[in-house]
Amino acid sequence: MAITINGTPVDPPADPRVSLLDLMRDRLHLTGTKVGCNQGACGACTVLIDGQRVLSCLTLAVQAEGRTVTTIEGLGADGLHPLQQAFLEHDGFQCGYCTPGQICAASAMLEEVAAGMPSYVTRDLAAPARLTREEVRERMSGNLCRCGAHNGIIDAIMAVAEEQAA
Ligand code: FES
Ligand code: FES
């Protein structure tokens, strides 16, 4: 069964040991998704499967059969995604290596908040989820930035969340 990546059906690899990350980068040349630790610790390889964030280095390509994968190339296919624009405006990056993963993760994270999913630091589980800087920091804690651009990243995400709430 095909994997749909950014709207294009792709045959799964013959070798079931190939990760989704390697399929995308090595075979499809979708190099927007980055390789960092290659062991689930940094978030650089974050993509969306059926709208949910996953670490593509820890996901076998065959696990995505019949599902829809969206990478940074897909998010920005129709012009800059609001998060991409906000990262530009709020200095949400320096070298940019972590940025595709940050933006994919943030897009899913905002959906999680909209769906009312709590985080480890959510104090009132009965109240509608409110996106504070502390919440963004916790919810994005799986995406590391070696350049230390975290304050700009949080500013950018907060700006998009406020736009969406307006
Ligand atoms: S490369 Fe996948 S989590 Fe670091
Ligand atoms: S901008 Fe360089 S690692 Fe985040």
PDB file of N, CA, C and O in Angstrom, residues 118-159:
ATOM      1  N   PRO A 118      -4.191  18.187  27.458  1.00  0.00           N
ATOM      2  CA  PRO A 118      -3.355  18.826  28.470  1.00  0.00           C
ATOM      3  C   PRO A 118      -1.884  18.440  28.312  1.00  0.00           C
ATOM      4  O   PRO A 118      -1.566  17.483  27.607  1.00  0.00           O
ATOM      5  N   SER A 119      -1.010  19.198  28.960  1.00  0.00           N
ATOM      6  CA  SER A 119       0.409  18.834  28.987  1.00  0.00           C
ATOM      7  C   SER A 119       0.793  18.547  30.438  1.00  0.00           C
ATOM      8  O   SER A 119      -0.029  18.689  31.350  1.00  0.00           O
ATOM      9  N   TYR A 120       2.042  18.226  30.661  1.00  0.00           N
ATOM     10  CA  TYR A 120       2.541  17.938  32.011  1.00  0.00           C
ATOM     11  C   TYR A 120       2.390  19.148  32.929  1.00  0.00           C
ATOM     12  O   TYR A 120       2.241  19.002  34.141  1.00  0.00           O
ATOM     13  N   VAL A 121       2.426  20.377  32.363  1.00  0.00           N
ATOM     14  CA  VAL A 121       2.367  21.571  33.221  1.00  0.00           C
ATOM     15  C   VAL A 121       0.977  22.204  33.254  1.00  0.00           C
ATOM     16  O   VAL A 121       0.801  23.262  33.858  1.00  0.00           O
ATOM     17  N   THR A 122      -0.005  21.566  32.630  1.00  0.00           N
ATOM     18  CA  THR A 122      -1.368  22.109  32.686  1.00  0.00           C
ATOM     19  C   THR A 122      -1.905  21.933  34.106  1.00  0.00           C
ATOM     20  O   THR A 122      -1.930  20.819  34.631  1.00  0.00           O
ATOM     21  N   ARG A 123      -2.304  23.061  34.710  1.00  0.00           N
ATOM     22  CA  ARG A 123      -2.712  22.986  36.121  1.00  0.00           C
ATOM     23  C   ARG A 123      -4.178  22.615  36.270  1.00  0.00           C
ATOM     24  O   ARG A 123      -4.549  21.833  37.131  1.00  0.00           O
ATOM     25  N   ASP A 124      -5.037  23.213  35.434  1.00  0.00           N
ATOM     26  CA  ASP A 124      -6.475  22.983  35.575  1.00  0.00           C
ATOM     27  C   ASP A 124      -6.963  22.125  34.404  1.00  0.00           C
ATOM     28  O   ASP A 124      -7.154  22.617  33.297  1.00  0.00           O
ATOM     29  N   LEU A 125      -7.134  20.858  34.664  1.00  0.00           N
ATOM     30  CA  LEU A 125      -7.504  19.941  33.577  1.00  0.00           C
ATOM     31  C   LEU A 125      -8.953  20.121  33.137  1.00  0.00           C
ATOM     32  O   LEU A 125      -9.344  19.664  32.064  1.00  0.00           O
ATOM     33  N   ALA A 126      -9.747  20.795  33.974  1.00  0.00           N
ATOM     34  CA  ALA A 126     -11.166  20.981  33.634  1.00  0.00           C
ATOM     35  C   ALA A 126     -11.373  22.203  32.749  1.00  0.00           C
ATOM     36  O   ALA A 126     -12.350  22.290  32.011  1.00  0.00           O
ATOM     37  N   ALA A 127     -10.446  23.157  32.819  1.00  0.00           N
ATOM     38  CA  ALA A 127     -10.603  24.406  32.058  1.00  0.00           C
ATOM     39  C   ALA A 127     -10.106  24.209  30.626  1.00  0.00           C
ATOM     40  O   ALA A 127      -9.290  23.327  30.359  1.00  0.00           O
ATOM     41  N   PRO A 128     -10.589  25.044  29.680  1.00  0.00           N
ATOM     42  CA  PRO A 128     -10.062  24.963  28.319  1.00  0.00           C
ATOM     43  C   PRO A 128      -8.555  25.220  28.319  1.00  0.00           C
ATOM     44  O   PRO A 128      -8.061  26.058  29.090  1.00  0.00           O
ATOM     45  N   ALA A 129      -7.824  24.491  27.489  1.00  0.00           N
ATOM     46  CA  ALA A 129      -6.356  24.626  27.461  1.00  0.00           C
ATOM     47  C   ALA A 129      -5.986  26.066  27.086  1.00  0.00           C
ATOM     48  O   ALA A 129      -6.554  26.641  26.162  1.00  0.00           O
ATOM     49  N   ARG A 130      -5.058  26.651  27.820  1.00  0.00           N
ATOM     50  CA  ARG A 130      -4.590  28.012  27.560  1.00  0.00           C
ATOM     51  C   ARG A 130      -3.107  27.944  27.247  1.00  0.00           C
ATOM     52  O   ARG A 130      -2.353  27.315  27.985  1.00  0.00           O
ATOM     53  N   LEU A 131      -2.705  28.576  26.169  1.00  0.00           N
ATOM     54  CA  LEU A 131      -1.311  28.423  25.736  1.00  0.00           C
ATOM     55  C   LEU A 131      -0.441  29.531  26.317  1.00  0.00           C
ATOM     56  O   LEU A 131      -0.378  30.629  25.777  1.00  0.00           O
ATOM     57  N   THR A 132       0.207  29.243  27.435  1.00  0.00           N
ATOM     58  CA  THR A 132       1.159  30.175  28.040  1.00  0.00           C
ATOM     59  C   THR A 132       2.559  29.847  27.526  1.00  0.00           C
ATOM     60  O   THR A 132       2.763  28.794  26.895  1.00  0.00           O
ATOM     61  N   ARG A 133       3.520  30.713  27.824  1.00  0.00           N
ATOM     62  CA  ARG A 133       4.909  30.426  27.423  1.00  0.00           C
ATOM     63  C   ARG A 133       5.397  29.147  28.100  1.00  0.00           C
ATOM     64  O   ARG A 133       6.128  28.362  27.508  1.00  0.00           O
ATOM     65  N   GLU A 134       4.986  28.950  29.348  1.00  0.00           N
ATOM     66  CA  GLU A 134       5.380  27.723  30.060  1.00  0.00           C
ATOM     67  C   GLU A 134       4.821  26.498  29.342  1.00  0.00           C
ATOM     68  O   GLU A 134       5.503  25.487  29.190  1.00  0.00           O
ATOM     69  N   GLU A 135       3.576  26.612  28.888  1.00  0.00           N
ATOM     70  CA  GLU A 135       2.956  25.499  28.156  1.00  0.00           C
ATOM     71  C   GLU A 135       3.707  25.225  26.844  1.00  0.00           C
ATOM     72  O   GLU A 135       3.964  24.082  26.496  1.00  0.00           O
ATOM     73  N   VAL A 136       4.041  26.291  26.117  1.00  0.00           N
ATOM     74  CA  VAL A 136       4.748  26.093  24.839  1.00  0.00           C
ATOM     75  C   VAL A 136       6.099  25.440  25.107  1.00  0.00           C
ATOM     76  O   VAL A 136       6.504  24.502  24.402  1.00  0.00           O
ATOM     77  N   ARG A 137       6.789  25.924  26.140  1.00  0.00           N
ATOM     78  CA  ARG A 137       8.114  25.364  26.461  1.00  0.00           C
ATOM     79  C   ARG A 137       7.992  23.858  26.730  1.00  0.00           C
ATOM     80  O   ARG A 137       8.788  23.066  26.233  1.00  0.00           O
ATOM     81  N   GLU A 138       6.998  23.485  27.525  1.00  0.00           N
ATOM     82  CA  GLU A 138       6.819  22.069  27.849  1.00  0.00           C
ATOM     83  C   GLU A 138       6.403  21.253  26.616  1.00  0.00           C
ATOM     84  O   GLU A 138       6.975  20.203  26.318  1.00  0.00           O
ATOM     85  N   ARG A 139       5.432  21.783  25.895  1.00  0.00           N
ATOM     86  CA  ARG A 139       4.894  21.028  24.758  1.00  0.00           C
ATOM     87  C   ARG A 139       5.899  20.911  23.615  1.00  0.00           C
ATOM     88  O   ARG A 139       5.783  20.016  22.777  1.00  0.00           O
ATOM     89  N   MET A 140       6.867  21.819  23.561  1.00  0.00           N
ATOM     90  CA  MET A 140       7.894  21.772  22.508  1.00  0.00           C
ATOM     91  C   MET A 140       9.210  21.223  23.042  1.00  0.00           C
ATOM     92  O   MET A 140      10.245  21.338  22.375  1.00  0.00           O
ATOM     93  N   SER A 141       9.186  20.612  24.217  1.00  0.00           N
ATOM     94  CA  SER A 141      10.447  20.212  24.849  1.00  0.00           C
ATOM     95  C   SER A 141      11.135  19.055  24.115  1.00  0.00           C
ATOM     96  O   SER A 141      12.309  18.781  24.368  1.00  0.00           O
ATOM     97  N   GLY A 142      10.449  18.418  23.202  1.00  0.00           N
ATOM     98  CA  GLY A 142      11.086  17.354  22.422  1.00  0.00           C
ATOM     99  C   GLY A 142      11.870  17.868  21.238  1.00  0.00           C
ATOM    100  O   GLY A 142      12.506  17.085  20.518  1.00  0.00           O
ATOM    101  N   ASN A 143      11.834  19.170  21.019  1.00  0.00           N
ATOM    102  CA  ASN A 143      12.546  19.755  19.880  1.00  0.00           C
ATOM    103  C   ASN A 143      13.646  20.672  20.400  1.00  0.00           C
ATOM    104  O   ASN A 143      13.374  21.758  20.916  1.00  0.00           O
ATOM    105  N   LEU A 144      14.868  20.219  20.270  1.00  0.00           N
ATOM    106  CA  LEU A 144      16.005  20.966  20.798  1.00  0.00           C
ATOM    107  C   LEU A 144      16.557  21.921  19.742  1.00  0.00           C
ATOM    108  O   LEU A 144      16.501  21.637  18.546  1.00  0.00           O
ATOM    109  N   CYS A 145      17.084  23.046  20.209  1.00  0.00           N
ATOM    110  CA  CYS A 145      17.744  23.997  19.319  1.00  0.00           C
ATOM    111  C   CYS A 145      19.138  24.240  19.862  1.00  0.00           C
ATOM    112  O   CYS A 145      19.308  24.831  20.929  1.00  0.00           O
ATOM    113  N   ARG A 146      20.118  23.775  19.117  1.00  0.00           N
ATOM    114  CA  ARG A 146      21.493  23.904  19.589  1.00  0.00           C
ATOM    115  C   ARG A 146      21.973  25.339  19.540  1.00  0.00           C
ATOM    116  O   ARG A 146      22.960  25.701  20.177  1.00  0.00           O
ATOM    117  N   CYS A 147      21.329  26.176  18.729  1.00  0.00           N
ATOM    118  CA  CYS A 147      21.716  27.589  18.645  1.00  0.00           C
ATOM    119  C   CYS A 147      21.132  28.401  19.801  1.00  0.00           C
ATOM    120  O   CYS A 147      21.479  29.569  19.952  1.00  0.00           O
ATOM    121  N   GLY A 148      20.227  27.836  20.537  1.00  0.00           N
ATOM    122  CA  GLY A 148      19.634  28.587  21.650  1.00  0.00           C
ATOM    123  C   GLY A 148      18.611  29.607  21.187  1.00  0.00           C
ATOM    124  O   GLY A 148      18.466  30.665  21.806  1.00  0.00           O
ATOM    125  N   ALA A 149      17.884  29.314  20.122  1.00  0.00           N
ATOM    126  CA  ALA A 149      16.874  30.253  19.614  1.00  0.00           C
ATOM    127  C   ALA A 149      15.512  30.026  20.270  1.00  0.00           C
ATOM    128  O   ALA A 149      14.484  30.461  19.741  1.00  0.00           O
ATOM    129  N   HIS A 150      15.500  29.358  21.406  1.00  0.00           N
ATOM    130  CA  HIS A 150      14.219  28.955  21.986  1.00  0.00           C
ATOM    131  C   HIS A 150      13.299  30.138  22.299  1.00  0.00           C
ATOM    132  O   HIS A 150      12.085  30.037  22.139  1.00  0.00           O
ATOM    133  N   ASN A 151      13.870  31.267  22.759  1.00  0.00           N
ATOM    134  CA  ASN A 151      12.980  32.399  23.083  1.00  0.00           C
ATOM    135  C   ASN A 151      12.260  32.897  21.837  1.00  0.00           C
ATOM    136  O   ASN A 151      11.059  33.182  21.866  1.00  0.00           O
ATOM    137  N   GLY A 152      12.988  32.993  20.714  1.00  0.00           N
ATOM    138  CA  GLY A 152      12.356  33.414  19.465  1.00  0.00           C
ATOM    139  C   GLY A 152      11.342  32.380  18.972  1.00  0.00           C
ATOM    140  O   GLY A 152      10.299  32.736  18.419  1.00  0.00           O
ATOM    141  N   ILE A 153      11.662  31.126  19.173  1.00  0.00           N
ATOM    142  CA  ILE A 153      10.741  30.049  18.766  1.00  0.00           C
ATOM    143  C   ILE A 153       9.425  30.176  19.547  1.00  0.00           C
ATOM    144  O   ILE A 153       8.332  30.103  18.973  1.00  0.00           O
ATOM    145  N   ILE A 154       9.551  30.393  20.846  1.00  0.00           N
ATOM    146  CA  ILE A 154       8.334  30.532  21.670  1.00  0.00           C
ATOM    147  C   ILE A 154       7.567  31.787  21.260  1.00  0.00           C
ATOM    148  O   ILE A 154       6.333  31.769  21.128  1.00  0.00           O
ATOM    149  N   ASP A 155       8.291  32.893  21.015  1.00  0.00           N
ATOM    150  CA  ASP A 155       7.617  34.127  20.568  1.00  0.00           C
ATOM    151  C   ASP A 155       6.819  33.854  19.286  1.00  0.00           C
ATOM    152  O   ASP A 155       5.681  34.301  19.140  1.00  0.00           O
ATOM    153  N   ALA A 156       7.437  33.145  18.347  1.00  0.00           N
ATOM    154  CA  ALA A 156       6.791  32.885  17.057  1.00  0.00           C
ATOM    155  C   ALA A 156       5.535  32.034  17.238  1.00  0.00           C
ATOM    156  O   ALA A 156       4.476  32.321  16.666  1.00  0.00           O
ATOM    157  N   ILE A 157       5.652  30.993  18.051  1.00  0.00           N
ATOM    158  CA  ILE A 157       4.502  30.102  18.258  1.00  0.00           C
ATOM    159  C   ILE A 157       3.376  30.851  18.989  1.00  0.00           C
ATOM    160  O   ILE A 157       2.191  30.717  18.643  1.00  0.00           O
ATOM    161  N   MET A 158       3.763  31.650  19.989  1.00  0.00           N
ATOM    162  CA  MET A 158       2.745  32.421  20.714  1.00  0.00           C
ATOM    163  C   MET A 158       2.021  33.375  19.773  1.00  0.00           C
ATOM    164  O   MET A 158       0.804  33.571  19.865  1.00  0.00           O
ATOM    165  N   ALA A 159       2.777  33.982  18.860  1.00  0.00           N
ATOM    166  CA  ALA A 159       2.171  34.944  17.918  1.00  0.00           C
ATOM    167  C   ALA A 159       1.136  34.247  17.048  1.00  0.00           C
ATOM    168  O   ALA A 159       0.046  34.770  16.815  1.00  0.00           O
TER     169      ALA A 159
END
